[in-house]
Amino acid sequence: MQLSFLQPLFDRPGPWATVYFDPAQNDESGAQRRELSVREACRTLEEEGADATTTEAVRDALLRIGPAEDPAGRVVFAAGGEVVLSHRLSRPPQRQIACWAPLPRLTPLLELAGRDPVRLVAYIDRTGADFELRGAVGPRSAGQVEGERHPVHRTASADWSERHFRLKVENTWEHNAGEIAEALGAAYEESGADLVVLAGDPRERPAVREKLPEAVRRVTTETEHGGRAAGSASPALEEAVEQARQRHTRHRVEEALDRFRAGRVGTDRPTEAVEGIPALVEAAREHRIDTLLVRPDGPELDRETWVGARPDQVAARRSDARTLGESDPTTVRADDALLRAAAVTAADVLVLPAADEDGTDAADIPAGGLGALLRWTYDTTPA
């Protein structure tokens, strides 16, 4: 997950009000629960020291969140008397989170809005394709492409002229496959999709896949369900897209953990991965974090760290922060400090499943729940 969309949160000082809000159901009892939830969130902010104008801004924003527009809810970030950012969630929070802290509370956002890869679904027939993006904000059109329309149907006759016609048909299919592949590759690049699913004509799908750029082909899967014609949607297609999403997420986590295990401290070569708060804050100060690994149930996520005004002013101890040029450092959660540093240096962030979610050996995931793959190696061997 790239956190560049959070940049407005780092362009101004805190403290920050953060609320993860579930709007409940769209009925009378749901409306009552929403009102009670808004009151509870604002009361929590007031008890933790939030100023009246910021609390009121949060209240107004929460009251505008409804299940029709935001069925899974939203997270609201506010400071200095105004809401700075409101972001839609892809799954509702299991419990309401409201806090007032020096930095925005970001880790829940990774779980509630960041686990879903963006899927680019191509509905293909022999004359063209329709593209659809699926992600946290729901399905939306990503364009279409039309190829040559004639001839597209093949005859079974053995006559020479008919064989010649069949060849022209196959040439049309081949031409259209190239047109679709070119447009699909462009849509993939423009949309920032994570994976591609090909649905539709069984003859044209593999031809399109073969013509895709290698980088796109590596993240492409096919399904025999669904198609371009009206009424082709089916539960089987939805299941196939969901399975593709799960495979992609699983593969990405496995790949990152393999790199982490191979590169962590303790090998006989320069380390390419680090874990533990002291090593992570050092990497953050030097802008060396390429991918921050976060296990939301990790015991060290809320460990005390110290930060200054700049995102790279982060330290494991107060005395270290002072040596960085910050005379009055602030104590914050380790995960909030590291996520801020990762966001402003364009690092990726990957959420790891809890140890009991997929049977992963807890010893093989970053100690304390936080680790990083580095942008360049770092030799830990004493001189």
Coordinates of C-alpha atoms in Angstrom, one line a residue:
M1 CA 0.0 0.0 0.0
Q2 CA 1.4 3.4 -1.0
L3 CA 0.5 6.2 1.5
S4 CA 1.1 9.2 -0.7
F5 CA -2.6 10.1 -0.4
L6 CA -1.9 10.8 3.3
Q7 CA 0.5 13.6 2.5
P8 CA -1.9 16.3 3.8
L9 CA -1.6 14.8 7.2
F10 CA 2.1 15.5 7.3
D11 CA 2.1 19.0 5.9
R12 CA 0.9 20.5 9.2
P13 CA 1.6 20.0 12.9
G14 CA -0.7 18.2 15.3
P15 CA -2.1 17.1 17.6
W16 CA -4.6 15.1 15.7
A17 CA -8.1 13.7 16.2
T18 CA -8.6 10.4 14.5
V19 CA -11.9 8.5 14.3
Y20 CA -12.7 5.3 12.5
F21 CA -16.4 5.3 12.1
D22 CA -19.0 2.7 11.1
P23 CA -22.3 4.3 10.0
A24 CA -24.4 1.2 10.9
Q25 CA -27.6 0.3 9.0
N26 CA -29.8 2.6 6.9
D27 CA -32.9 2.4 9.1
E28 CA -34.3 4.1 12.2
S29 CA -32.4 2.1 14.7
G30 CA -29.3 2.5 12.6
A31 CA -29.7 6.3 12.7
Q32 CA -30.0 6.2 16.5
R33 CA -26.9 4.1 16.8
R34 CA -25.0 6.5 14.5
E35 CA -26.0 9.4 16.7
L36 CA -24.8 7.6 19.8
S37 CA -21.6 6.6 18.1
V38 CA -20.9 10.3 17.2
R39 CA -21.5 11.4 20.7
E40 CA -19.2 8.7 22.1
A41 CA -16.4 9.5 19.7
C42 CA -16.6 13.2 20.5
R43 CA -16.7 12.5 24.2
T44 CA -13.6 10.4 23.9
L45 CA -11.8 13.2 22.0
E46 CA -12.8 15.7 24.7
E47 CA -11.6 13.5 27.5
E48 CA -8.2 13.0 25.8
G49 CA -7.8 16.8 25.5
A50 CA -9.0 17.7 22.0
D51 CA -9.9 21.4 21.6
A52 CA -13.6 22.3 21.1
T53 CA -13.3 23.6 17.5
T54 CA -11.6 20.4 16.3
T55 CA -14.1 18.2 18.1
E56 CA -16.9 20.1 16.5
A57 CA -15.4 19.7 13.0
V58 CA -15.2 16.0 13.6
R59 CA -18.8 15.9 14.8
D60 CA -20.0 17.6 11.7
A61 CA -18.0 15.3 9.5
L62 CA -19.3 12.1 11.3
L63 CA -22.9 13.2 11.1
R64 CA -22.6 13.4 7.3
I65 CA -21.4 9.8 6.9
G66 CA -24.2 7.5 5.9
P67 CA -24.4 3.8 5.0
A68 CA -25.7 4.5 1.5
E69 CA -22.6 6.4 0.4
D70 CA -20.1 4.7 2.8
P71 CA -21.4 1.3 3.7
A72 CA -18.1 0.3 5.5
G73 CA -17.6 3.7 7.1
R74 CA -14.8 6.3 7.0
V75 CA -11.8 7.4 8.9
V76 CA -11.7 11.1 9.7
F77 CA -8.4 13.0 10.5
A78 CA -8.7 16.5 12.0
A79 CA -6.4 19.1 13.4
G80 CA -6.4 22.8 14.1
G81 CA -10.2 23.1 14.0
E82 CA -10.8 21.4 10.6
V83 CA -11.0 18.0 9.0
V84 CA -7.9 17.6 6.9
L85 CA -8.7 14.2 5.4
S86 CA -11.6 11.8 5.3
H87 CA -11.1 8.4 3.6
R88 CA -13.5 5.7 2.7
L89 CA -13.0 2.2 4.4
S90 CA -13.3 -1.0 2.4
R91 CA -14.4 -3.0 5.5
P92 CA -16.1 -1.7 8.7
P93 CA -14.1 -1.4 11.9
Q94 CA -14.9 -4.1 14.5
R95 CA -15.0 -1.4 17.1
Q96 CA -15.0 2.4 16.9
I97 CA -11.6 4.0 17.3
A98 CA -11.3 7.6 18.5
C99 CA -8.1 9.2 19.8
W100 CA -6.3 12.5 20.2
A101 CA -2.6 12.2 19.7
P102 CA 0.5 14.0 18.4
L103 CA 0.4 12.0 15.2
P104 CA -2.5 10.6 13.1
R105 CA -3.5 7.0 14.1
L106 CA -2.7 5.1 10.9
T107 CA -2.3 1.4 11.5
P108 CA -6.0 0.6 11.6
L109 CA -6.3 2.2 8.1
L110 CA -3.9 -0.4 6.7
E111 CA -6.3 -3.2 7.7
L112 CA -9.5 -1.4 6.9
A113 CA -8.6 0.2 3.6
G114 CA -5.3 -1.2 2.5
R115 CA -5.5 -4.9 2.1
D116 CA -7.5 -5.0 -1.1
P117 CA -5.4 -5.0 -4.3
V118 CA -7.0 -3.1 -7.2
R119 CA -8.4 -5.5 -9.7
L120 CA -8.7 -4.6 -13.4
V121 CA -11.3 -7.0 -15.0
A122 CA -11.4 -7.2 -18.8
Y123 CA -14.6 -8.5 -20.3
I124 CA -13.5 -9.8 -23.7
D125 CA -15.2 -10.9 -26.9
R126 CA -13.9 -11.2 -30.4
T127 CA -14.7 -7.6 -31.3
G128 CA -13.3 -5.8 -28.3
A129 CA -13.4 -5.5 -24.5
D130 CA -14.8 -3.5 -21.6
F131 CA -12.6 -2.8 -18.6
E132 CA -13.7 -2.4 -15.0
L133 CA -11.8 -1.4 -11.9
R134 CA -12.6 -3.0 -8.6
G135 CA -11.3 -1.8 -5.3
A136 CA -12.2 -0.1 -2.0
V137 CA -14.6 2.4 -3.7
G138 CA -16.5 -0.3 -5.6
P139 CA -16.6 -1.2 -9.3
R140 CA -16.2 1.6 -11.9
S141 CA -15.6 1.7 -15.6
A142 CA -12.0 1.9 -16.8
G143 CA -12.8 2.3 -20.5
Q144 CA -13.2 0.0 -23.5
V145 CA -11.7 -0.9 -26.8
E146 CA -13.3 -1.9 -30.1
G147 CA -11.5 -3.9 -32.8
E148 CA -12.5 -4.9 -36.3
R149 CA -16.1 -6.2 -36.4
H150 CA -16.0 -8.2 -39.7
P151 CA -15.4 -11.0 -40.4
V152 CA -15.5 -12.5 -36.9
H153 CA -17.5 -15.8 -37.4
R154 CA -15.9 -18.9 -38.9
T155 CA -17.6 -21.4 -41.2
A156 CA -17.2 -25.2 -41.1
S157 CA -17.1 -25.6 -44.9
A158 CA -14.1 -27.3 -46.6
D159 CA -14.4 -25.3 -49.8
W160 CA -11.3 -23.3 -50.7
S161 CA -13.1 -19.9 -50.7
E162 CA -14.5 -20.8 -47.2
R163 CA -11.1 -21.8 -46.0
H164 CA -9.8 -18.4 -47.2
F165 CA -12.7 -16.7 -45.3
R166 CA -11.8 -18.7 -42.2
L167 CA -8.2 -17.4 -42.4
K168 CA -9.5 -13.8 -42.7
V169 CA -11.7 -14.5 -39.6
E170 CA -8.7 -15.8 -37.6
N171 CA -6.6 -12.8 -38.8
T172 CA -9.4 -10.5 -37.5
W173 CA -9.4 -12.4 -34.1
E174 CA -5.6 -12.0 -33.9
H175 CA -5.7 -8.3 -34.8
N176 CA -8.4 -7.7 -32.2
A177 CA -6.5 -9.6 -29.6
G178 CA -3.5 -7.2 -30.2
E179 CA -5.8 -4.2 -30.0
I180 CA -7.3 -5.4 -26.7
A181 CA -3.9 -6.3 -25.2
E182 CA -2.5 -2.8 -26.1
A183 CA -5.5 -1.0 -24.6
L184 CA -5.5 -3.3 -21.5
G185 CA -1.8 -2.6 -20.9
A186 CA -2.4 1.1 -21.1
A187 CA -5.4 0.8 -18.7
Y188 CA -3.3 -1.2 -16.3
E189 CA -0.6 1.5 -16.2
E190 CA -3.0 4.4 -15.9
S191 CA -5.2 2.9 -13.2
G192 CA -2.4 1.6 -10.9
A193 CA -4.1 -1.8 -10.8
D194 CA -2.4 -4.6 -8.9
L195 CA -3.7 -7.5 -10.9
V196 CA -5.7 -8.3 -14.1
V197 CA -8.5 -10.8 -14.6
L198 CA -9.5 -11.8 -18.1
A199 CA -13.1 -12.9 -18.5
G200 CA -15.1 -13.7 -21.7
D201 CA -14.5 -15.5 -25.0
P202 CA -12.4 -18.7 -24.5
R203 CA -10.6 -18.3 -27.8
E204 CA -9.8 -14.6 -27.4
R205 CA -8.7 -14.7 -23.8
P206 CA -5.4 -16.6 -24.2
A207 CA -4.7 -14.7 -27.4
V208 CA -5.0 -11.4 -25.5
R209 CA -2.9 -12.7 -22.6
E210 CA -0.1 -13.8 -24.9
K211 CA 0.2 -10.3 -26.4
L212 CA 0.2 -8.5 -23.1
P213 CA 3.5 -6.8 -21.9
E214 CA 5.5 -9.2 -19.7
A215 CA 5.0 -7.0 -16.6
V216 CA 1.2 -7.2 -17.1
R217 CA 1.1 -10.8 -18.0
R218 CA 2.9 -11.7 -14.7
V219 CA -0.1 -10.4 -12.7
T220 CA -2.8 -11.7 -15.1
T221 CA -5.2 -14.6 -14.5
E222 CA -8.1 -15.9 -16.6
T223 CA -11.6 -17.2 -15.7
E224 CA -14.0 -19.1 -17.8
H225 CA -16.9 -17.4 -16.1
G226 CA -18.6 -14.1 -17.2
G227 CA -18.3 -12.2 -20.4
R228 CA -18.9 -9.0 -22.3
A229 CA -22.6 -9.6 -23.2
A230 CA -25.3 -8.1 -21.0
G231 CA -26.4 -10.5 -18.3
S232 CA -23.1 -12.4 -18.2
A233 CA -22.4 -11.6 -14.6
S234 CA -22.6 -14.5 -12.3
P235 CA -21.7 -15.6 -8.7
A236 CA -19.0 -17.8 -10.3
L237 CA -17.4 -14.8 -11.8
E238 CA -17.4 -12.9 -8.5
E239 CA -15.9 -16.0 -6.8
A240 CA -13.2 -16.2 -9.5
V241 CA -12.3 -12.5 -9.0
E242 CA -12.2 -12.9 -5.2
Q243 CA -10.0 -15.9 -5.5
A244 CA -7.6 -14.0 -7.8
R245 CA -7.5 -11.2 -5.1
Q246 CA -6.7 -13.7 -2.4
R247 CA -4.0 -15.4 -4.4
H248 CA -2.4 -12.0 -5.2
T249 CA -2.4 -10.9 -1.6
R250 CA -1.1 -14.3 -0.4
H251 CA 1.7 -14.3 -3.0
R252 CA 2.8 -10.8 -2.2
V253 CA 3.0 -11.5 1.6
E254 CA 4.9 -14.8 0.9
E255 CA 7.3 -13.0 -1.4
A256 CA 8.0 -10.2 1.1
L257 CA 8.5 -12.7 4.0
D258 CA 10.9 -14.8 1.8
R259 CA 12.9 -11.6 1.1
F260 CA 12.8 -10.7 4.8
R261 CA 14.0 -14.1 6.0
A262 CA 16.8 -14.1 3.5
G263 CA 18.0 -10.6 4.3
R264 CA 17.5 -10.1 8.0
V265 CA 20.3 -9.5 10.5
G266 CA 22.0 -12.8 11.4
T267 CA 23.0 -13.8 7.9
D268 CA 26.7 -13.9 6.8
R269 CA 26.2 -11.0 4.4
P270 CA 25.2 -7.3 4.5
T271 CA 21.6 -7.1 5.7
E272 CA 18.8 -6.3 3.4
A273 CA 16.1 -6.4 6.1
V274 CA 15.8 -5.1 9.7
E275 CA 13.5 -5.7 12.6
G276 CA 13.2 -4.2 16.1
I277 CA 12.5 -0.6 16.9
P278 CA 16.1 0.7 17.2
A279 CA 17.1 -0.7 13.8
L280 CA 13.9 0.5 12.2
V281 CA 14.1 4.1 13.5
E282 CA 17.7 4.2 12.2
A283 CA 16.6 3.0 8.8
A284 CA 13.8 5.6 8.8
R285 CA 16.2 8.4 9.7
E286 CA 18.4 7.5 6.7
H287 CA 15.4 7.0 4.3
R288 CA 16.4 3.4 3.7
I289 CA 13.0 1.8 4.2
D290 CA 11.7 0.4 0.9
T291 CA 8.8 -1.7 2.3
L292 CA 7.6 -1.4 5.9
L293 CA 6.1 -4.7 7.2
V294 CA 3.4 -4.3 9.8
R295 CA 1.6 -7.1 11.7
P296 CA -1.3 -5.3 13.4
D297 CA -1.3 -7.6 16.4
G298 CA 2.5 -7.1 17.0
P299 CA 3.4 -6.3 20.6
E300 CA 5.8 -3.5 19.8
L301 CA 3.5 -1.3 17.6
D302 CA 2.6 0.9 20.6
R303 CA 6.2 1.0 22.0
E304 CA 7.2 4.5 23.0
T305 CA 9.3 6.4 20.5
W306 CA 10.3 10.0 20.1
V307 CA 9.8 12.3 17.2
G308 CA 10.5 15.9 16.1
A309 CA 8.7 18.1 13.6
R310 CA 10.3 16.3 10.6
P311 CA 9.3 12.8 9.7
D312 CA 12.9 11.6 9.7
Q313 CA 13.4 12.9 13.3
V314 CA 12.5 9.7 15.0
A315 CA 14.4 7.9 17.8
A316 CA 14.0 5.0 20.2
R317 CA 15.1 7.2 23.2
R318 CA 14.5 10.8 24.1
S319 CA 18.2 11.5 24.3
D320 CA 18.7 10.2 20.8
A321 CA 16.1 12.6 19.5
R322 CA 17.9 15.5 21.0
T323 CA 21.1 14.6 19.2
L324 CA 19.1 14.8 15.9
G325 CA 18.5 18.5 16.5
E326 CA 15.1 18.3 18.2
S327 CA 15.2 20.2 21.5
D328 CA 11.6 19.2 22.5
P329 CA 10.8 15.8 21.1
T330 CA 7.3 14.3 21.5
T331 CA 6.6 10.7 22.6
V332 CA 4.4 8.7 20.1
R333 CA 3.6 5.2 19.2
A334 CA 6.3 3.4 17.2
D335 CA 3.9 2.4 14.4
D336 CA 2.6 6.0 13.9
A337 CA 6.1 7.3 13.7
L338 CA 7.3 4.7 11.2
L339 CA 4.3 5.0 9.0
R340 CA 4.7 8.8 8.8
A341 CA 8.4 8.3 7.8
A342 CA 7.4 5.6 5.3
A343 CA 4.7 7.8 3.7
V344 CA 6.9 10.9 3.1
T345 CA 9.7 8.8 1.6
A346 CA 7.4 7.0 -0.8
A347 CA 8.0 3.6 0.9
D348 CA 5.5 0.8 0.4
V349 CA 3.7 -0.6 3.4
L350 CA 2.6 -4.2 3.6
V351 CA 0.2 -5.6 6.2
L352 CA 1.1 -9.1 7.4
P353 CA -1.6 -11.5 8.7
A354 CA -1.7 -12.4 12.4
A355 CA 0.3 -15.5 13.2
D356 CA -2.8 -17.6 13.7
E357 CA -4.5 -16.4 10.5
D358 CA -2.5 -18.5 8.1
G359 CA -0.4 -20.7 10.2
T360 CA 2.7 -18.6 9.8
D361 CA 5.4 -19.3 12.4
A362 CA 5.6 -16.3 14.6
A363 CA 9.4 -16.6 14.7
D364 CA 9.5 -16.0 11.0
I365 CA 7.6 -12.7 11.0
P366 CA 9.3 -9.5 12.1
A367 CA 10.0 -9.3 15.8
G368 CA 7.5 -7.3 17.6
G369 CA 5.3 -7.0 14.5
L370 CA 7.4 -4.4 12.7
G371 CA 10.1 -4.9 10.1
A372 CA 11.4 -3.5 6.9
L373 CA 13.0 -4.4 3.5
L374 CA 15.7 -1.9 2.8
R375 CA 16.5 0.2 -0.3
W376 CA 20.1 -0.7 -0.1
T377 CA 22.2 -3.1 1.9
Y378 CA 23.8 -2.3 5.1
D379 CA 26.9 -4.1 6.3
T380 CA 26.5 -4.9 10.0
T381 CA 29.9 -6.7 10.2
P382 CA 32.3 -4.9 12.7
A383 CA 35.2 -3.3 11.0

